[in-house]
CSV table of C-alpha atoms in Angstrom, one decimal:
chain,number,residue,atom,x,y,z
A,1,MET,CA,0.0,0.0,0.0
A,2,LYS,CA,1.3,3.5,-0.9
A,3,VAL,CA,1.1,6.5,1.5
A,4,VAL,CA,0.4,9.7,-0.4
A,5,LYS,CA,-0.3,12.1,2.4
A,6,CYS,CA,0.3,12.0,6.1
A,7,ILE,CA,-2.4,13.4,8.4
A,8,ASN,CA,-0.5,12.8,11.7
A,9,ASN,CA,1.9,10.2,13.0
A,10,ASN,CA,-0.7,7.5,13.0
A,11,VAL,CA,-3.0,8.4,10.2
A,12,ALA,CA,-2.3,8.7,6.4
A,13,ILE,CA,-4.1,8.9,3.1
A,14,CYS,CA,-3.1,5.9,1.0
A,15,LEU,CA,-3.7,4.2,-2.3
A,16,ASP,CA,-4.4,0.5,-2.4
A,17,ASP,CA,-3.3,-1.9,-5.1
A,18,ASP,CA,-6.2,-0.9,-7.3
A,19,ASN,CA,-5.3,2.8,-6.9
A,20,ASN,CA,-8.4,3.5,-4.7
A,21,GLU,CA,-7.9,6.2,-2.1
A,22,LEU,CA,-8.5,5.4,1.6
A,23,VAL,CA,-7.7,6.7,5.1
A,24,ALA,CA,-5.5,4.3,7.0
A,25,PHE,CA,-4.8,4.1,10.8
A,26,GLY,CA,-1.7,2.5,12.0
A,27,LYS,CA,1.0,3.2,14.6
A,28,GLY,CA,3.8,5.3,13.1
A,29,ILE,CA,2.6,5.2,9.5
A,30,GLY,CA,2.8,8.9,9.2
A,31,PHE,CA,6.3,9.5,10.4
A,32,LYS,CA,8.0,9.5,7.0
A,33,LYS,CA,7.7,12.0,4.2
A,34,PRO,CA,5.4,10.6,1.4
A,35,PRO,CA,5.1,9.0,-1.0
A,36,PHE,CA,6.3,5.6,0.2
A,37,GLU,CA,5.2,2.0,0.5
A,38,ILE,CA,4.1,0.4,3.7
A,39,ASP,CA,3.3,-3.2,4.7
A,40,VAL,CA,-0.5,-3.7,5.1
A,41,ALA,CA,0.4,-5.7,8.3
A,42,VAL,CA,1.0,-2.4,10.1
A,43,ILE,CA,-2.4,-0.9,9.2
A,44,GLN,CA,-5.0,-1.3,12.0
A,45,LYS,CA,-8.0,0.3,10.3
A,46,THR,CA,-9.0,1.6,6.8
A,47,TYR,CA,-11.9,3.8,5.7
A,48,TYR,CA,-12.8,4.2,2.0
A,49,GLY,CA,-14.9,7.0,0.5
A,50,ILE,CA,-14.1,9.7,3.2
A,51,ASP,CA,-14.8,13.3,2.2
A,52,GLU,CA,-11.5,15.2,2.3
A,53,ASN,CA,-13.1,17.9,4.6
A,54,TYR,CA,-13.8,15.2,7.2
A,55,VAL,CA,-10.2,14.0,7.1
A,56,HIS,CA,-9.1,17.3,8.7
A,57,MET,CA,-11.2,16.5,11.7
A,58,ILE,CA,-8.9,13.6,12.7
A,59,ASN,CA,-6.3,15.8,14.3
A,60,GLU,CA,-9.0,17.4,16.5
A,61,ILE,CA,-10.8,14.3,17.7
A,62,PRO,CA,-9.2,11.9,20.3
A,63,GLU,CA,-8.8,8.4,18.9
A,64,GLU,CA,-10.9,6.8,21.6
A,65,ILE,CA,-13.9,8.9,20.5
A,66,LEU,CA,-13.4,7.9,16.8
A,67,LEU,CA,-13.4,4.3,17.8
A,68,LEU,CA,-16.4,4.8,20.0
A,69,SER,CA,-18.2,6.5,17.1
A,70,GLU,CA,-17.4,3.6,14.8
A,71,GLU,CA,-18.8,1.2,17.4
A,72,ILE,CA,-22.1,3.3,17.6
A,73,ILE,CA,-22.4,3.3,13.8
A,74,LYS,CA,-21.8,-0.5,13.6
A,75,TYR,CA,-24.5,-1.0,16.2
A,76,ALA,CA,-26.9,1.3,14.2
A,77,GLU,CA,-26.2,-0.7,11.1
A,78,ASN,CA,-27.1,-3.9,12.8
A,79,GLU,CA,-30.2,-2.5,14.4
A,80,LEU,CA,-31.5,-0.7,11.3
A,81,ASP,CA,-30.3,-3.2,8.7
A,82,TYR,CA,-28.7,-0.2,6.9
A,83,ILE,CA,-25.2,0.5,5.6
A,84,PHE,CA,-24.0,4.0,6.4
A,85,SER,CA,-21.4,6.1,4.6
A,86,PRO,CA,-18.2,6.0,6.6
A,87,ASN,CA,-18.3,9.8,6.7
A,88,VAL,CA,-20.9,9.6,9.4
A,89,ILE,CA,-18.3,8.0,11.8
A,90,PHE,CA,-16.3,11.2,11.6
A,91,THR,CA,-19.2,13.7,11.8
A,92,LEU,CA,-20.7,11.8,14.8
A,93,ALA,CA,-17.3,11.6,16.5
A,94,ASP,CA,-16.9,15.4,16.0
A,95,HIS,CA,-20.4,16.0,17.5
A,96,ILE,CA,-19.6,13.7,20.5
A,97,ASN,CA,-16.3,15.4,21.1
A,98,PHE,CA,-18.0,18.8,21.0
A,99,ALA,CA,-20.8,17.5,23.3
A,100,ILE,CA,-18.2,16.4,25.9
A,101,VAL,CA,-16.7,19.9,25.8
A,102,ARG,CA,-20.1,21.5,26.3
A,103,CYS,CA,-20.8,19.1,29.2
A,104,LYS,CA,-17.5,19.9,30.9
A,105,GLU,CA,-18.3,23.6,30.5
A,106,LYS,CA,-21.8,23.0,31.9
A,107,LEU,CA,-23.4,24.3,28.7
A,108,ASN,CA,-26.5,22.3,28.4
A,109,ILE,CA,-28.7,22.9,25.3
A,110,THR,CA,-32.2,21.5,25.2
A,111,LEU,CA,-33.7,20.3,21.9
A,112,PRO,CA,-37.4,21.4,21.5
A,113,ILE,CA,-38.2,18.5,19.2
A,114,VAL,CA,-37.0,15.7,21.6
A,115,GLN,CA,-40.5,14.3,22.0
A,116,ASP,CA,-41.0,14.3,18.2
A,117,ILE,CA,-37.8,12.3,17.7
A,118,LYS,CA,-38.7,9.8,20.5
A,119,PHE,CA,-42.1,9.0,18.9
A,120,LEU,CA,-41.4,9.4,15.2
A,121,TYR,CA,-37.9,7.8,15.1
A,122,GLU,CA,-38.1,5.3,17.9
A,123,ASN,CA,-35.3,3.0,16.6
A,124,GLU,CA,-32.9,5.9,16.0
A,125,TYR,CA,-33.7,7.3,19.4
A,126,ALA,CA,-32.9,4.0,21.0
A,127,ILE,CA,-29.5,4.1,19.2
A,128,GLY,CA,-29.0,7.5,20.7
A,129,LYS,CA,-29.6,6.2,24.2
A,130,TYR,CA,-27.3,3.2,23.5
A,131,ALA,CA,-24.6,5.7,22.5
A,132,LEU,CA,-25.0,7.6,25.8
A,133,SER,CA,-24.6,4.4,27.8
A,134,LEU,CA,-21.5,3.5,25.7
A,135,ILE,CA,-20.0,7.0,26.2
A,136,GLU,CA,-20.5,6.7,30.0
A,137,LYS,CA,-19.1,3.2,30.1
A,138,LYS,CA,-16.0,3.8,28.0
A,139,LEU,CA,-15.2,7.5,28.8
A,140,ASN,CA,-16.8,7.8,32.2
A,141,ILE,CA,-18.7,10.9,31.1
A,142,LYS,CA,-22.5,11.1,31.6
A,143,LEU,CA,-24.0,13.3,28.9
A,144,PRO,CA,-27.5,14.8,29.4
A,145,LEU,CA,-30.4,12.7,28.0
A,146,GLU,CA,-31.0,15.4,25.3
A,147,GLU,CA,-27.8,14.2,23.6
A,148,ALA,CA,-29.6,11.0,22.7
A,149,SER,CA,-31.8,13.1,20.4
A,150,PHE,CA,-28.8,14.9,18.9
A,151,ILE,CA,-27.1,11.6,18.2
A,152,SER,CA,-30.2,10.1,16.7
A,153,LEU,CA,-30.5,13.2,14.5
A,154,HIS,CA,-27.1,12.3,13.1
A,155,ILE,CA,-28.4,8.8,12.2
A,156,ILE,CA,-31.6,10.2,10.7
A,157,ASN,CA,-29.7,12.8,8.6
A,158,ALA,CA,-27.3,10.2,7.4
A,159,GLU,CA,-30.1,8.0,6.3
A,160,ALA,CA,-31.8,10.9,4.5
A,161,ARG,CA,-28.6,12.0,2.9
A,162,LYS,CA,-28.0,8.6,1.4
A,163,ALA,CA,-31.6,8.6,0.1
A,164,GLY,CA,-31.0,12.0,-1.5
A,165,GLU,CA,-33.6,13.7,0.7
A,166,ILE,CA,-31.3,16.5,2.0
A,167,ASP,CA,-30.5,19.4,-0.3
A,168,GLY,CA,-26.9,19.2,-1.5
A,169,TYR,CA,-24.3,22.0,-1.2
A,170,ALA,CA,-24.6,22.9,-4.9
A,171,GLU,CA,-28.3,23.9,-4.5
A,172,ASN,CA,-27.6,26.1,-1.5
A,173,LYS,CA,-24.1,27.4,-2.4
A,174,VAL,CA,-25.2,30.9,-3.2
A,175,ILE,CA,-26.9,31.3,0.2
A,176,ILE,CA,-24.0,29.7,2.1
A,177,SER,CA,-21.6,31.9,0.2
A,178,GLU,CA,-23.5,35.0,1.2
A,179,ILE,CA,-23.7,34.0,4.8
A,180,THR,CA,-20.0,33.2,4.8
A,181,LYS,CA,-19.3,36.7,3.4
A,182,LEU,CA,-21.4,38.3,6.2
A,183,ILE,CA,-19.2,36.5,8.8
A,184,GLU,CA,-15.9,37.4,7.0
A,185,ASN,CA,-16.9,41.1,6.6
A,186,LYS,CA,-18.0,41.3,10.3
A,187,PHE,CA,-14.8,39.9,11.7
A,188,ASP,CA,-12.4,41.0,8.9
A,189,ILE,CA,-11.2,37.5,8.3
A,190,SER,CA,-10.8,35.1,5.4
A,191,ILE,CA,-12.3,31.7,6.3
A,192,ASN,CA,-10.5,28.5,5.1
A,193,LYS,CA,-13.2,26.9,2.9
A,194,ASP,CA,-11.3,23.6,2.7
A,195,GLY,CA,-11.1,23.1,6.5
A,196,ALA,CA,-13.1,20.9,8.8
A,197,ASN,CA,-14.4,23.8,10.8
A,198,TYR,CA,-16.0,25.3,7.7
A,199,SER,CA,-17.4,21.9,6.7
A,200,ARG,CA,-19.1,21.7,10.1
A,201,PHE,CA,-20.6,25.1,9.6
A,202,VAL,CA,-21.8,24.4,6.1
A,203,SER,CA,-23.5,21.2,7.4
A,204,HIS,CA,-25.3,23.2,10.1
A,205,ILE,CA,-26.5,25.8,7.5
A,206,GLN,CA,-27.7,23.1,5.2
A,207,TYR,CA,-29.8,21.6,7.9
A,208,LEU,CA,-31.1,25.1,8.8
A,209,LEU,CA,-32.1,25.7,5.2
A,210,LYS,CA,-33.8,22.3,5.1
A,211,ARG,CA,-35.9,23.2,8.2
A,212,ILE,CA,-36.8,26.6,6.7
A,213,GLY,CA,-37.8,24.9,3.5
A,214,SER,CA,-40.1,22.5,5.3
A,215,LYS,CA,-41.5,25.2,7.5
A,216,GLU,CA,-40.4,23.4,10.7
A,217,GLU,CA,-41.1,25.9,13.5
A,218,ILE,CA,-39.0,25.3,16.5
A,219,LYS,CA,-40.0,26.7,19.9
A,220,SER,CA,-37.2,27.3,22.3
A,221,GLU,CA,-36.7,26.9,26.0
A,222,ASN,CA,-33.2,28.4,25.9
A,223,LYS,CA,-34.1,32.1,26.2
A,224,GLU,CA,-32.0,32.6,29.3
A,225,LEU,CA,-29.0,30.8,27.8
A,226,TYR,CA,-29.4,32.8,24.5
A,227,MET,CA,-29.4,36.1,26.4
A,228,THR,CA,-26.3,35.1,28.3
A,229,MET,CA,-24.5,34.2,25.0
A,230,LYS,CA,-25.9,37.4,23.3
A,231,ASN,CA,-24.4,39.5,26.1
A,232,SER,CA,-21.2,37.6,26.2
A,233,TYR,CA,-20.6,37.7,22.5
A,234,PRO,CA,-22.2,40.9,21.2
A,235,ASP,CA,-20.3,40.9,17.9
A,236,THR,CA,-21.2,37.4,17.1
A,237,SER,CA,-24.8,38.1,18.1
A,238,ASP,CA,-24.9,41.1,15.7
A,239,CYS,CA,-23.6,38.9,13.0
A,240,VAL,CA,-26.3,36.3,13.7
A,241,ASP,CA,-28.9,39.0,13.5
A,242,SER,CA,-27.6,40.1,10.1
A,243,ILE,CA,-27.8,36.5,8.9
A,244,SER,CA,-31.3,36.3,10.3
A,245,GLU,CA,-32.3,39.4,8.4
A,246,TYR,CA,-30.8,38.0,5.2
A,247,LEU,CA,-32.7,34.8,5.5
A,248,PHE,CA,-35.9,36.7,6.3
A,249,GLU,CA,-35.5,38.6,3.1
A,250,LEU,CA,-35.2,35.4,1.2
A,251,PHE,CA,-37.8,33.2,2.8
A,252,LYS,CA,-39.9,35.5,5.0
A,253,TRP,CA,-39.0,33.3,7.9
A,254,ARG,CA,-37.8,34.5,11.3
A,255,LEU,CA,-35.1,32.4,13.0
A,256,SER,CA,-36.1,31.2,16.5
A,257,ILE,CA,-34.0,31.9,19.6
A,258,GLU,CA,-32.9,28.2,19.4
A,259,GLU,CA,-31.5,28.7,15.8
A,260,LYS,CA,-29.8,32.0,16.8
A,261,LEU,CA,-28.2,30.3,19.8
A,262,TYR,CA,-26.8,27.5,17.6
A,263,LEU,CA,-25.5,30.0,15.1
A,264,ILE,CA,-23.7,31.9,17.9
A,265,LEU,CA,-22.0,28.7,19.0
A,266,HIS,CA,-21.1,27.6,15.5
A,267,ILE,CA,-19.8,31.1,14.5
A,268,ASN,CA,-17.8,31.3,17.7
A,269,ARG,CA,-16.3,28.0,17.0
A,270,LEU,CA,-15.5,28.8,13.4
A,271,CYS,CA,-14.0,32.2,14.2
A,272,SER,CA,-11.9,30.9,17.1
A,273,ARG,CA,-10.2,28.5,14.7
A,274,GLU,CA,-9.6,31.4,12.2
A,275,ASP,CA,-7.8,33.4,14.9
A,276,CYS,CA,-10.8,35.9,15.2
A,277,TYR,CA,-11.4,37.1,18.7
A,278,GLN,CA,-13.9,39.6,20.1
């Protein structure tokens, strides 16, 4: 197997004998400067068909969380009799990692559609609860029950994406581009469009546009938390208000406090990685 790009000391992008690209995990396989050949015996795990944007997440996610995410997805495949794209392993791991950070910072966000998920997606919700028990067992971290719904949403969205039910980036690229420009102009930065952080942000905006398109009205119980974040990050809040007005002009749809809260969190996360501070 040929290593063509090293991600870190233990992860590399490789080509197999049929010239198919894959992400390989193995102790020390990323030490040398590529390209070079390695023995397949040193490779512990391989993932085919990984979006390049998600590969960048690897350096930011502890290996034990990636392995845990893979275990959750394998469990979901068995329970749902469904084969997921391997990309969901990385996006779910990224979510779990961020959820653990929020939990340690005592930043608990409620999801207003918890009851809907429990009753409409019973099997996926059960997988979310299984994931929480696995996280507690393996990482000794007890996440709030609401995270079962967040995790089940990753499963639901992955199913929908494979079925072609979620709008692709191409259809929304103009809107996403305009929103990105609003952020760049507000903070006087240039956002790396090829990075994992931007990929996360784009995914959130795609889901937001999907909810707007289906007229899903979300009521929030997070007004107090929203006001705290609004006062703590006034520039980000102003930016979110500008995005909200832009979307209102397009769709005549007002963002809820819940959506504004999420946008503040996502923009803060995006800007912090772009060296933008308030």
